[in-house]
Short mmCIF file of C-alpha atoms in Angstrom, two decimals:
data_model
loop_
_atom_site.label_atom_id
_atom_site.label_comp_id
_atom_site.label_asym_id
_atom_site.label_seq_id
_atom_site.Cartn_x
_atom_site.Cartn_y
_atom_site.Cartn_z
CA MET A 1 -4.84 -9.04 22.54
CA GLY A 2 -2.73 -11.63 24.33
CA ASN A 3 -2.63 -13.87 21.26
CA ALA A 4 -2.26 -11.21 18.59
CA ARG A 5 0.52 -11.96 16.11
CA LEU A 6 1.88 -10.59 12.88
CA HIS A 7 0.24 -12.82 10.28
CA SER A 8 1.89 -11.49 7.11
CA ILE A 9 4.06 -8.71 5.67
CA HIS A 10 3.67 -7.13 2.23
CA ILE A 11 5.55 -4.47 0.31
CA TYR A 12 4.91 -2.89 -3.07
CA PRO A 13 8.26 -2.02 -4.71
CA VAL A 14 6.41 -0.18 -7.48
CA LYS A 15 3.33 1.70 -6.35
CA ALA A 16 0.08 0.11 -7.64
CA PHE A 17 1.82 -3.12 -8.78
CA ARG A 18 1.15 -6.49 -7.14
CA SER A 19 2.23 -7.06 -3.56
CA LEU A 20 5.48 -8.79 -2.66
CA PRO A 21 5.08 -10.98 0.47
CA LEU A 22 8.01 -11.13 2.89
CA ARG A 23 8.86 -13.07 6.05
CA GLU A 24 10.61 -10.08 7.61
CA VAL A 25 11.36 -6.47 6.78
CA VAL A 26 13.30 -3.53 8.15
CA VAL A 27 10.96 -0.69 9.11
CA GLU A 28 12.48 2.67 8.25
CA PRO A 29 11.06 6.01 9.44
CA TRP A 30 9.15 6.44 6.15
CA GLY A 31 7.93 2.81 5.85
CA PRO A 32 9.12 -0.74 5.14
CA ALA A 33 12.44 -0.92 3.31
CA GLY A 34 11.83 -1.14 -0.43
CA ASP A 35 8.17 -0.22 -0.21
CA ARG A 36 6.85 2.17 -2.86
CA ARG A 37 10.12 3.81 -3.80
CA TRP A 38 9.06 3.57 -7.47
CA MET A 39 5.89 4.63 -9.25
CA LEU A 40 4.50 5.47 -12.67
CA ILE A 41 3.59 8.95 -13.86
CA ASP A 42 1.63 10.02 -16.92
CA ASP A 43 2.68 12.55 -19.55
CA GLY A 44 1.36 15.32 -17.30
CA GLY A 45 3.52 14.30 -14.37
CA LYS A 46 0.71 12.83 -12.27
CA VAL A 47 0.80 9.49 -10.47
CA VAL A 48 -0.73 6.50 -12.27
CA THR A 49 -2.55 3.99 -10.04
CA GLN A 50 -5.13 1.23 -10.11
CA ARG A 51 -7.85 3.81 -9.53
CA ARG A 52 -7.92 4.46 -13.28
CA HIS A 53 -5.78 1.59 -14.55
CA PRO A 54 -6.73 -1.73 -12.94
CA ARG A 55 -4.31 -3.60 -15.25
CA LEU A 56 -1.55 -2.49 -12.92
CA ALA A 57 -2.71 -5.31 -10.63
CA LEU A 58 -1.29 -7.79 -13.17
CA ALA A 59 2.21 -6.28 -13.09
CA ALA A 60 4.77 -7.51 -10.54
CA ALA A 61 8.00 -5.98 -9.28
CA GLU A 62 10.80 -8.00 -7.73
CA LEU A 63 13.07 -5.98 -5.46
CA LEU A 64 16.73 -6.35 -6.40
CA PRO A 65 19.84 -5.78 -4.26
CA GLY A 66 20.59 -2.08 -4.11
CA GLY A 67 16.98 -1.04 -4.66
CA GLY A 68 16.45 -1.75 -8.34
CA VAL A 69 13.38 -3.61 -9.60
CA ARG A 70 12.69 -6.38 -12.10
CA LEU A 71 9.29 -5.87 -13.72
CA SER A 72 7.16 -8.69 -15.11
CA ALA A 73 3.64 -9.19 -16.43
CA PRO A 74 1.72 -11.89 -18.32
CA GLY A 75 2.77 -12.06 -21.96
CA ALA A 76 5.74 -9.72 -21.59
CA ALA A 77 9.45 -10.38 -21.20
CA PRO A 78 10.78 -9.06 -17.86
CA VAL A 79 12.75 -5.83 -17.76
CA THR A 80 15.05 -4.39 -15.10
CA ALA A 81 15.34 -0.85 -13.77
CA ARG A 82 18.43 0.10 -11.80
CA VAL A 83 18.35 2.81 -9.17
CA PRO A 84 19.14 5.95 -11.19
CA ALA A 85 22.35 7.81 -10.50
CA PRO A 86 22.02 10.98 -8.42
CA GLY A 87 21.12 13.84 -10.65
CA ARG A 88 18.39 16.20 -11.69
CA THR A 89 15.00 15.55 -10.13
CA ILE A 90 11.64 16.33 -11.69
CA PRO A 91 8.48 17.49 -9.88
CA VAL A 92 5.48 15.16 -9.97
CA GLU A 93 2.02 15.24 -8.44
CA LEU A 94 0.96 12.55 -5.98
CA PHE A 95 -2.58 13.08 -4.69
CA GLY A 96 -2.08 16.80 -4.28
CA ASP A 97 1.51 16.56 -3.04
CA LYS A 98 4.35 17.92 -5.14
CA VAL A 99 7.25 15.46 -4.91
CA GLU A 100 10.72 15.53 -6.45
CA VAL A 101 11.69 12.21 -8.06
CA VAL A 102 14.28 10.83 -10.47
CA PRO A 103 13.22 9.12 -13.74
CA ALA A 104 14.49 5.64 -14.50
CA GLU A 105 17.46 5.73 -16.85
CA GLU A 106 16.44 2.84 -19.13
CA ASP A 107 14.22 3.80 -22.07
CA ALA A 108 13.18 0.15 -22.36
CA VAL A 109 11.63 0.32 -18.89
CA HIS A 110 9.41 3.27 -19.77
CA ALA A 111 8.40 1.53 -23.01
CA TRP A 112 7.61 -1.71 -21.15
CA CYS A 113 5.34 0.07 -18.67
CA GLY A 114 3.63 2.01 -21.44
CA ALA A 115 3.01 -1.15 -23.45
CA HIS A 116 1.46 -2.87 -20.43
CA LEU A 117 -1.03 -0.04 -19.86
CA GLY A 118 -1.46 1.19 -23.41
CA ILE A 119 -0.65 4.78 -22.47
CA ASP A 120 2.46 6.94 -22.30
CA VAL A 121 3.98 6.58 -18.81
CA ARG A 122 7.37 6.86 -17.13
CA LEU A 123 8.83 4.99 -14.18
CA VAL A 124 10.29 7.25 -11.48
CA HIS A 125 12.23 6.68 -8.26
CA LEU A 126 12.12 8.42 -4.88
CA ASP A 127 15.77 9.05 -4.14
CA ASP A 128 15.53 10.58 -0.66
CA PRO A 129 12.48 9.55 1.39
CA ALA A 130 13.91 11.27 4.47
CA THR A 131 13.29 14.73 3.02
CA ARG A 132 11.11 14.63 -0.09
CA ARG A 133 7.58 14.18 1.26
CA PRO A 134 6.10 14.94 4.70
CA VAL A 135 3.17 13.03 6.16
CA ASP A 136 -0.14 14.92 5.97
CA PRO A 137 0.37 17.68 8.58
CA ALA A 138 -3.19 17.21 9.84
CA PHE A 139 -2.16 13.79 11.18
CA ALA A 140 1.63 14.10 11.50
CA LEU A 141 4.20 14.85 14.13
CA PRO A 142 7.07 17.19 13.22
CA GLY A 143 9.62 15.67 10.88
CA GLU A 144 7.61 12.60 9.82
CA THR A 145 8.02 11.64 6.18
CA VAL A 146 6.56 9.00 3.89
CA SER A 147 7.60 7.21 0.70
CA LEU A 148 5.34 7.12 -2.38
CA ALA A 149 2.57 5.38 -0.42
CA ASP A 150 -0.83 7.06 -0.54
CA GLY A 151 -0.20 9.02 2.63
CA TYR A 152 1.35 7.11 5.53
CA PRO A 153 4.36 4.83 6.10
CA LEU A 154 2.43 1.59 6.77
CA LEU A 155 -1.09 0.22 6.51
CA LEU A 156 -2.33 -2.34 9.05
CA THR A 157 -5.31 -4.66 8.66
CA THR A 158 -6.57 -7.62 10.69
CA THR A 159 -7.83 -11.04 9.68
CA ALA A 160 -10.73 -10.80 12.16
CA SER A 161 -12.09 -7.64 10.55
CA LEU A 162 -11.83 -9.17 7.09
CA ASP A 163 -13.64 -12.31 8.26
CA HIS A 164 -16.42 -10.19 9.71
CA LEU A 165 -16.63 -8.04 6.59
CA ASN A 166 -16.89 -11.17 4.45
CA SER A 167 -19.74 -12.42 6.61
CA LEU A 168 -21.56 -9.14 6.00
CA ILE A 169 -20.94 -9.42 2.25
CA GLU A 170 -22.38 -12.93 2.31
CA GLU A 171 -25.54 -11.59 3.94
CA GLY A 172 -25.78 -8.58 1.64
CA LYS A 173 -26.74 -7.79 -1.96
CA ASN A 174 -23.61 -9.19 -3.63
CA PRO A 175 -22.84 -12.51 -1.93
CA ALA A 176 -21.37 -14.00 -5.12
CA GLU A 177 -18.49 -11.51 -4.92
CA GLY A 178 -17.26 -12.85 -1.59
CA PRO A 179 -15.33 -13.91 0.27
CA LEU A 180 -12.73 -11.27 -0.56
CA PRO A 181 -9.00 -11.90 -0.03
CA MET A 182 -6.89 -9.50 2.01
CA ASN A 183 -4.94 -8.38 -1.07
CA ARG A 184 -7.92 -6.22 -2.06
CA PHE A 185 -6.90 -3.86 0.75
CA ARG A 186 -3.16 -3.76 -0.08
CA PRO A 187 -1.85 -3.74 3.50
CA ASN A 188 1.75 -3.77 4.68
CA VAL A 189 1.08 -5.70 7.88
CA VAL A 190 -1.75 -8.10 8.66
CA VAL A 191 -2.48 -9.01 12.27
CA GLU A 192 -4.29 -12.11 13.53
CA GLY A 193 -5.71 -12.91 16.97
CA THR A 194 -7.81 -9.78 17.54
CA GLU A 195 -11.53 -9.06 17.72
CA PRO A 196 -13.22 -7.66 14.59
CA TRP A 197 -12.68 -3.90 14.19
CA GLU A 198 -10.61 -3.79 17.39
CA GLU A 199 -7.88 -1.95 15.51
CA ASP A 200 -10.20 1.03 15.03
CA LEU A 201 -9.65 1.90 18.71
CA TRP A 202 -5.85 1.65 18.78
CA THR A 203 -3.62 4.69 19.24
CA ARG A 204 -0.24 2.98 19.89
CA VAL A 205 0.86 -0.52 18.90
CA THR A 206 4.11 -2.44 19.04
CA ILE A 207 4.94 -5.17 16.50
CA GLY A 208 7.92 -7.18 17.63
CA GLU A 209 10.59 -4.62 18.46
CA VAL A 210 9.05 -1.70 16.58
CA PRO A 211 6.63 0.80 18.16
CA PHE A 212 4.10 2.63 16.01
CA ARG A 213 1.58 5.36 16.51
CA VAL A 214 -1.78 5.04 14.79
CA ALA A 215 -2.37 8.10 12.63
CA LYS A 216 -5.89 7.54 11.27
CA ARG A 217 -8.26 4.98 9.84
CA CYS A 218 -7.76 4.23 6.18
CA GLY A 219 -10.37 5.59 3.80
CA ARG A 220 -11.17 3.20 0.94
CA CYS A 221 -11.57 3.73 -2.80
CA VAL A 222 -12.41 1.83 -5.98
CA VAL A 223 -9.11 -0.10 -5.88
CA THR A 224 -10.64 -2.43 -3.26
CA THR A 225 -13.21 -3.56 -5.83
CA THR A 226 -10.43 -4.70 -8.19
CA ASP A 227 -9.64 -8.41 -8.31
CA GLN A 228 -5.85 -8.42 -7.93
CA ASP A 229 -5.53 -11.61 -9.98
CA THR A 230 -7.72 -10.67 -12.95
CA ALA A 231 -7.98 -6.83 -12.81
CA ARG A 232 -11.78 -7.14 -13.05
CA ARG A 233 -13.95 -4.88 -10.91
CA GLY A 234 -17.07 -5.51 -8.87
CA LYS A 235 -19.11 -3.66 -6.26
CA GLU A 236 -17.60 -5.09 -3.09
CA PRO A 237 -16.39 -4.28 -0.52
CA LEU A 238 -17.45 -0.66 -1.00
CA HIS A 239 -21.17 -1.44 -1.02
CA THR A 240 -20.98 -3.29 2.28
CA LEU A 241 -18.58 -0.81 3.88
CA ALA A 242 -21.03 1.97 2.99
CA VAL A 243 -23.73 0.17 4.97
CA HIS A 244 -21.73 -0.98 7.97
CA GLN A 245 -18.45 0.96 8.24
CA ARG A 246 -18.95 4.62 7.41
CA PRO A 247 -17.74 6.76 10.33
CA GLY A 248 -17.72 10.43 9.45
CA GLY A 249 -19.14 9.65 6.02
CA ARG A 250 -16.04 7.71 4.88
CA LEU A 251 -15.66 4.06 3.97
CA VAL A 252 -12.82 2.75 6.14
CA PHE A 253 -10.90 -0.48 6.64
CA GLY A 254 -7.57 -0.73 8.45
CA GLN A 255 -5.30 1.76 10.19
CA ASN A 256 -2.47 3.96 8.95
CA LEU A 257 0.69 3.65 11.06
CA VAL A 258 3.78 5.78 11.58
CA PRO A 259 6.86 4.09 13.12
CA LEU A 260 8.19 5.74 16.25
CA SER A 261 11.62 4.14 15.84
CA PRO A 262 13.22 1.87 13.21
CA GLY A 263 13.68 -1.87 13.58
CA THR A 264 12.90 -5.24 12.05
CA ILE A 265 9.53 -6.98 12.14
CA ARG A 266 8.96 -10.66 11.36
CA VAL A 267 5.97 -12.87 10.64
CA GLY A 268 4.92 -14.37 13.97
CA ASP A 269 6.02 -11.37 16.04
CA PRO A 270 3.73 -10.53 18.98
CA VAL A 271 1.50 -7.49 18.57
CA GLU A 272 0.79 -5.41 21.66
CA VAL A 273 -1.49 -2.41 22.09
CA VAL A 274 0.20 0.24 24.22
#
């Protein structure tokens, strides 16, 4: 671990949209600043993700000063959503959690998102991540909260584990699908300089000035089979993970982190296991 470094940082201003790479980011108690404070919901108030709508991979969100977002996608003129004024929240469903959010104020933004997916959707904003949504109590400490991420403030992956996974894909039934890029796994922080799968054993880790506890390994779904540049789906990495990385019957890759204190992390920061 002596040479482990932070290789890259990624946030997702709108949940399920393309990643936004950064050189540094402030880590807040609920996750990286600006990460997944917006998401789409359907006409029933449920979250909309790449699980059912892979075309979301083609949409990008630029984070604007103050927390607004500028949305863009191939063949569509960009549109901007400002952070909505404080007001009435609405309840939505996010993977079994009931969360209070605020709809975007611009009708054009909802129309833009609906046109991109071909279904009726609305863009909503998480106004108060400090209180709205607790981390899964089965893996949380008292008072821990999370943004609109799947379940935990940050997701960590390592380049060594991806390299090893790609070698297994090359030797398996679907070699033409590899090698896979790291964006298939939609991490927040990517670490280099470790041994493959070393992160599976971590319980505490410090990145630069910020300490984290490791909550649990990240279970993987169909989103990892989605090419983030074309929105096309294949069989990997789930087929290979099912053969080689299935502890407890789950396909896993990467670790979910919870920050123990806020601070700033930067590409190149040392990574230390505590």
